[in-house]
Coordinates of C-alpha atoms and ligand atoms in Angstrom, one line a residue:
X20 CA 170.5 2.2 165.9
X21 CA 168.8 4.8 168.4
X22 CA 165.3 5.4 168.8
X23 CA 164.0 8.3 166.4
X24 CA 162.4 10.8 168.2
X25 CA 159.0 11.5 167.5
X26 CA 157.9 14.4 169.9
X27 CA 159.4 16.8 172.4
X28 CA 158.5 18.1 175.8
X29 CA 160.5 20.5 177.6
X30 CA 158.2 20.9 180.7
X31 CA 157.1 24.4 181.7
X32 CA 159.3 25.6 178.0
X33 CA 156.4 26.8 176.3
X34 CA 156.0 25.4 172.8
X35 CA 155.2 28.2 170.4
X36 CA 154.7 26.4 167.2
X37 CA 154.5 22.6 166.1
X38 CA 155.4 22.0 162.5
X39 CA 155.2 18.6 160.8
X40 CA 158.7 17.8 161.7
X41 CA 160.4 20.6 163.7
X42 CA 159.0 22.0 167.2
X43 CA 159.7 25.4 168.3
X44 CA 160.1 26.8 171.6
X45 CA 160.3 30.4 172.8
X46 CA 162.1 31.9 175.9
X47 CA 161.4 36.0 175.6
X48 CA 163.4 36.6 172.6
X49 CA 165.4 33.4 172.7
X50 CA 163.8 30.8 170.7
X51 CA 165.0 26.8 170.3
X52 CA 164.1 25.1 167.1
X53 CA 164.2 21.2 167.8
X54 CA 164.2 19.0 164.6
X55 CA 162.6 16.1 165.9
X56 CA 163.0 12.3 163.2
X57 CA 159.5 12.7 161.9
X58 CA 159.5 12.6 158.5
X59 CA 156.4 13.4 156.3
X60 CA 155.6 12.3 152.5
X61 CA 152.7 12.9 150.3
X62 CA 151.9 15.6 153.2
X63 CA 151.7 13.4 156.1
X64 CA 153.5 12.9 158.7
X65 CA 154.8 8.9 159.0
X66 CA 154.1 6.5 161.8
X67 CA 157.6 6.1 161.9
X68 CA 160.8 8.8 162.1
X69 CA 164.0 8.4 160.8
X70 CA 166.8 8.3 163.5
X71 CA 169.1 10.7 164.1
X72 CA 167.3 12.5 160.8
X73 CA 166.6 15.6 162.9
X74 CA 170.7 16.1 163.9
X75 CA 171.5 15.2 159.9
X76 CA 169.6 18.1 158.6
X77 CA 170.3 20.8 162.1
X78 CA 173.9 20.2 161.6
X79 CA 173.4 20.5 157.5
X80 CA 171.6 24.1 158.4
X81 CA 174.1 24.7 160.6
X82 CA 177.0 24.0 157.8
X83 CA 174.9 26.2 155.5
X84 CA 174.6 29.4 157.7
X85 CA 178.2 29.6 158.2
X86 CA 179.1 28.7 154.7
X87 CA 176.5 31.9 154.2
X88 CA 177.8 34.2 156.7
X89 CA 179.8 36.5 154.5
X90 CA 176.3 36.5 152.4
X91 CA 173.9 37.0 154.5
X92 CA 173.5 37.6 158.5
X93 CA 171.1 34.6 160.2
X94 CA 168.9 34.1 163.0
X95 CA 171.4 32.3 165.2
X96 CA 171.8 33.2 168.8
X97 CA 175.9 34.1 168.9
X98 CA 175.9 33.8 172.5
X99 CA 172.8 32.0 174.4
X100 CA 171.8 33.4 177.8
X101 CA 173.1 31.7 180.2
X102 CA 169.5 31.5 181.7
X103 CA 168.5 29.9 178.7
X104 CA 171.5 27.8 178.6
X105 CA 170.3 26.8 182.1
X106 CA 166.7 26.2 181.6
X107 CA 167.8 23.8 178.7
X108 CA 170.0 21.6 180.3
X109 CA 167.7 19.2 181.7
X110 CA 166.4 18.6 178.2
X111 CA 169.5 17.7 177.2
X112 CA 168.9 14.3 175.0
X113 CA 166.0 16.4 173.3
X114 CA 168.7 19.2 172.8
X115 CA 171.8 17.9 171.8
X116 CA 173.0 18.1 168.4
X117 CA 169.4 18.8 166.5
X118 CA 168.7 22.1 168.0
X119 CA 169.3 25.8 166.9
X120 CA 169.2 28.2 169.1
X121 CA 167.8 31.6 167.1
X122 CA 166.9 35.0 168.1
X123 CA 163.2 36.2 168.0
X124 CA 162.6 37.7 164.2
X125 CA 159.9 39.5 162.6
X126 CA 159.3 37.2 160.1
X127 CA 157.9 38.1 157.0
X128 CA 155.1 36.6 155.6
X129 CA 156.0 35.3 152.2
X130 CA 158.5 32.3 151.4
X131 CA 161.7 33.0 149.0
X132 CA 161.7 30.6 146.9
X133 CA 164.4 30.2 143.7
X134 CA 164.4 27.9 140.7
X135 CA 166.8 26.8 138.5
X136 CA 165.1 24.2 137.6
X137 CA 161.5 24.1 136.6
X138 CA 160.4 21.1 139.2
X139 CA 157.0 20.7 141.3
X140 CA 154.8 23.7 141.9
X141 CA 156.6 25.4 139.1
X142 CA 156.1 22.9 136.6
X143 CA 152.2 22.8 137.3
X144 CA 152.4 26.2 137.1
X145 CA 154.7 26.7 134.1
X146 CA 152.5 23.5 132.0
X147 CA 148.9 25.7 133.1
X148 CA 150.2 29.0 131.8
X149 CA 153.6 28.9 130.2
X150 CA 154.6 31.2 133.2
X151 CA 155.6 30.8 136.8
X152 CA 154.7 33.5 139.4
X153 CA 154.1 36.3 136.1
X154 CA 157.8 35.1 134.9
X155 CA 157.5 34.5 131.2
X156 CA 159.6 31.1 130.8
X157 CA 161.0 30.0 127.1
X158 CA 158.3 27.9 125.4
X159 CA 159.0 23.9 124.9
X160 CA 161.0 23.4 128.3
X161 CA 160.7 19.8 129.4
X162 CA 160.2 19.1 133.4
X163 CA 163.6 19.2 135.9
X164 CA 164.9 21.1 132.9
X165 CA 167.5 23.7 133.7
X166 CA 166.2 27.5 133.5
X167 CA 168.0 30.1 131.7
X168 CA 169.1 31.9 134.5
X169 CA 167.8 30.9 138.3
X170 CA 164.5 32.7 139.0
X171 CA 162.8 34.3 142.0
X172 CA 159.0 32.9 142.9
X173 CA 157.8 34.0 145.7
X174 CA 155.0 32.6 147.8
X175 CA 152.2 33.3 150.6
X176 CA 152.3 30.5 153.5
X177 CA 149.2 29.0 154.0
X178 CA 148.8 27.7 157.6
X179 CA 146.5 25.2 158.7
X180 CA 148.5 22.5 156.6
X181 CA 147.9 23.6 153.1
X182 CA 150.3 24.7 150.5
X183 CA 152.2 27.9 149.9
X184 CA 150.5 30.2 146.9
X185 CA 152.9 31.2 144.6
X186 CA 152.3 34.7 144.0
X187 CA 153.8 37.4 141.9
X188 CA 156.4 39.7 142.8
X189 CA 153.8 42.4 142.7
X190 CA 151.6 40.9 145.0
X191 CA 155.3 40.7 147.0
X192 CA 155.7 44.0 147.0
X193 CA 152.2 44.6 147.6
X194 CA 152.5 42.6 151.0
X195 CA 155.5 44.1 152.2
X196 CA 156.6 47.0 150.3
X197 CA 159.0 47.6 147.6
X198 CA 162.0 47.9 149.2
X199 CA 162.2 44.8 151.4
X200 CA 160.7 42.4 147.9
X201 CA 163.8 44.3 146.3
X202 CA 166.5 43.0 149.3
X203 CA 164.6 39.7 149.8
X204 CA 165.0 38.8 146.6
X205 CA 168.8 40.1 146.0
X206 CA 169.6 37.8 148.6
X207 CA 167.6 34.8 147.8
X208 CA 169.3 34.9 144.4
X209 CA 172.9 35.6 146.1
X210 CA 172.4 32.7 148.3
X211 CA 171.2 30.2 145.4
X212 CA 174.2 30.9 143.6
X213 CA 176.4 30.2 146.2
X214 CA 174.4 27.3 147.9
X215 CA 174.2 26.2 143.8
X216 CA 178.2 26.4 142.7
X217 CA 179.2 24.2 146.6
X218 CA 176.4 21.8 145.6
X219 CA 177.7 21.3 141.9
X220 CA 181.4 20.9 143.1
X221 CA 180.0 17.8 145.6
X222 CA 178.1 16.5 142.2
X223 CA 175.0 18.0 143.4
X224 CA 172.3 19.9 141.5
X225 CA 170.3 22.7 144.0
X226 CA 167.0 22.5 142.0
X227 CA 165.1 24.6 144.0
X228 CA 165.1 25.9 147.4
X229 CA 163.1 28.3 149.5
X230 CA 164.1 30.8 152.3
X231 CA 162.5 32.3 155.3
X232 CA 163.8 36.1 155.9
X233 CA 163.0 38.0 159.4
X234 CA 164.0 41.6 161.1
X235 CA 166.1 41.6 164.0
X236 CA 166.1 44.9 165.4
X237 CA 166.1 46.2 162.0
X238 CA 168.3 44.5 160.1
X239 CA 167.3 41.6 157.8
X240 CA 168.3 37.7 158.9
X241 CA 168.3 34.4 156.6
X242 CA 165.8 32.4 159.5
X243 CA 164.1 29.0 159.7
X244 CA 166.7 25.9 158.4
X245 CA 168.3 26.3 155.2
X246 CA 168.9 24.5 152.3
X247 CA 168.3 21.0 153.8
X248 CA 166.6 18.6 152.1
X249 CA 163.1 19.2 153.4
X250 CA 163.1 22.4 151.9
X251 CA 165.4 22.2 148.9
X252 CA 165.7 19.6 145.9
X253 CA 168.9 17.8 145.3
X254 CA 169.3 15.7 142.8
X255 CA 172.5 13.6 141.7
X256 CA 174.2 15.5 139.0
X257 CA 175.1 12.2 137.5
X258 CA 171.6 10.9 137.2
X259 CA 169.8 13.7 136.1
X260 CA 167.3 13.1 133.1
X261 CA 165.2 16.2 131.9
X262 CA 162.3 15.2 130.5
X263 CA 160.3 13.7 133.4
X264 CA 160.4 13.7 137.6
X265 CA 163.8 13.2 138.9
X266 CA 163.9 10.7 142.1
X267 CA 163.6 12.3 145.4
X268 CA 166.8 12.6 146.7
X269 CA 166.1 11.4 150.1
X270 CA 162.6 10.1 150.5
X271 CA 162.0 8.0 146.6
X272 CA 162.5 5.0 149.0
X273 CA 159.4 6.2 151.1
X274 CA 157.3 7.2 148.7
X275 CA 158.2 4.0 146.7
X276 CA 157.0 1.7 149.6
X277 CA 154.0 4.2 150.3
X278 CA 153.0 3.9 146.7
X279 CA 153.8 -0.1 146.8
X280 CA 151.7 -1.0 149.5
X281 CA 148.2 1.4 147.7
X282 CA 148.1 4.0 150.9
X283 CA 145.2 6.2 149.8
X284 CA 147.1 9.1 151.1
X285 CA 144.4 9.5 153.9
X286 CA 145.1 9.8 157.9
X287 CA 146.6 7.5 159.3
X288 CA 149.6 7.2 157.6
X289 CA 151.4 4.1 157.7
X290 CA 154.2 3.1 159.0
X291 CA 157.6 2.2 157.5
X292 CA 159.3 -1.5 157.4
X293 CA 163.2 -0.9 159.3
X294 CA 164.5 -1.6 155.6
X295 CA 163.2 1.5 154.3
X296 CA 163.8 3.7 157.3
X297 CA 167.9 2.4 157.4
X298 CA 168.1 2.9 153.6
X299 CA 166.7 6.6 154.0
X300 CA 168.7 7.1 157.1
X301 CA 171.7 6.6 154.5
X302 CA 170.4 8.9 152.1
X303 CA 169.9 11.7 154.6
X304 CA 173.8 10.6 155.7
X305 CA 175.1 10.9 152.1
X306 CA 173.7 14.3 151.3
X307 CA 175.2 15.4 154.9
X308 CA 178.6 13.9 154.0
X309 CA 178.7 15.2 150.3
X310 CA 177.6 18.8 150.9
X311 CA 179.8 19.2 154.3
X312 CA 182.5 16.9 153.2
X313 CA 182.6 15.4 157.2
X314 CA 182.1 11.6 157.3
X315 CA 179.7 11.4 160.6
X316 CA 177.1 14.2 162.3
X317 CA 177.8 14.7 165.9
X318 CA 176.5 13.0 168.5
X319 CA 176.7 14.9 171.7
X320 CA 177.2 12.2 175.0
X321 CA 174.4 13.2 176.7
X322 CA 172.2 12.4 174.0
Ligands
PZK13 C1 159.3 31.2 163.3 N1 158.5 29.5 162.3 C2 158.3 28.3 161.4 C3 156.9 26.6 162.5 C4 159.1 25.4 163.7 C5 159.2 26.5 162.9 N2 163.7 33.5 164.3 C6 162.3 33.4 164.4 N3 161.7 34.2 165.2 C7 160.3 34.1 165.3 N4 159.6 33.1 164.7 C8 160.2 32.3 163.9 C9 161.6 32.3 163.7 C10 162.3 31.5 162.8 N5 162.9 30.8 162.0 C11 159.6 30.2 162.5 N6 157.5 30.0 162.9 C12 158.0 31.1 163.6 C13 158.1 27.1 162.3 C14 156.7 25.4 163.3 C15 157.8 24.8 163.9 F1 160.1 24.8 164.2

């Protein structure tokens, strides 16, 4: 097994932002995204990564965009400078095969999220007030239970490590103006129910996923990764069980060991025995192969 990779440096490349598990780098307009292995749970990040985790969910993204691309255009670079292609290759082993190279966007400040299953935030949310984001849901619903029809809940990022708000679509529309809530969300839905129908043909359920939109000279992109499992929830159609929590997908094995050994959920955070971190390493590897249908991810030589 390789080493996971914990944390990048690309020299004099300045990093523009560090997120819990991906870095990001900007050159002018060009910007390289680098999914490191870090993996996070209960809002930390672990002492230890999951190898090759970062090229599993790139080349997932990747899949995804291009699956997309009749939907919706994306932040990917179609043809890197040549400077930047230049700059980058000494970084090569940080580079290959769990990096995106994207053009600068605007980003928008709110996250696109979509339901179709009332799960997490939404079932707080939904058990507090019968609503989620000011959308009147049908009394009695039982958690992971399907929606009637997938809904739109949109929410404010919070930086500094907390969580995303959800907020209405008014307050939506308040932040960035009628027109752009309108297309934001006409595409968020669009791409849920065609990231939803692939995922059900593999035996998958998409229970939620969120989107990041951006302007690129104008024109509206699908940015940041999509529909991996950091920022979606797949659950195994053939296990699913309304009525209660389904099992994380990818990281019950994780938060099983985290909650088996009492962590109190404070800094440090522990971390994981090679059992757990090879069984999720094969969870990671399953959804890959049963969404993109290709038995191994790439692994470029130089890496
Ligand atoms: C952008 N993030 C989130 C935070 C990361 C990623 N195409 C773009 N243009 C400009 N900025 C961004 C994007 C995109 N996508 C994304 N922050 C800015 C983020 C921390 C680490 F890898």
């Amino acid at each position: 097994m390789r080493d996971a990779l914990l944390a990048t440096s690309l020299d004099e490349i300045p990093l523009t932002a560090r997120g819990k598990v991906r870095d990001l780098y900007a050159i002018g307009d060009e910007l390289v995204f680098i999914a490191t292995d870090r993996i996070s749970a209960f809002d930390h990040v672990l002492g230890s990564g999951i190898p090759d985790k970062g090229r599993i969910l790139t080349q997932l993204s990747h899949f995804w965009f291009e699956l997309l691309a009749d939907t919706v255009p994306n932040h990917l670079l179609e043809s890197p400078s040549a400077e930047l292609l230049e700059l980058l290759a000494p970084f090569e082993d940080q580079i290959a095969g769990r990096s995106m190279l994207v053009r600068r966007a605007e980003m928008f400040p709110v996250e696109c999220v979509v339901r179709g299953y009332i799960s997490g935030s939404g079932w707080k949310d939904y058990l507090a007030t019968g609503s989620v984001c000011g959308i009147e849901l049908p009394k009695g619903l039982r958690e992971s239970e399907r929606l009637p029809e997938p809904i739109f809940t949109p929410a404010a990022k919070i930086n500094t490590g907390g969580h995303d708000e959800n907020i209405s679509y008014a307050t939506m529309v308040e932040t960035i103006g009628a027109e752009y809530a309108a297309e934001l969300k006409r595409l968020t839905l669009a791409i849920y129910a065609k990231a939803s129908a692939h995922a059900a043909s593999k035996g998958l359920i998409l229970a939620d996923t969120k989107f990041e939109f951006g302007l690129v000279d104008g024109e509206i992109v699908l940015a940041d990764e999509v529909l991996t499992p950091d920022s979606s929830r797949y659950w195994p159609a053939s296990e699913y069980a309304p009525g209660g929590a389904q099992p994380s997908f990818d990281k019950q094995y994780v938060r099983d060991y985290l909650e088996s050994i009492r962590w109190n959920k404070q800094a440090p955070a522990p971390g994981l025995p090679d059992e757990v971190i090879l069984k999720t390493r094969e969870k990671y590897m399953e959804a890959f192969r049963l969404i993109t249908g290709r038995a191994e991810i790439e692994i470029p030589p130089a890496a």
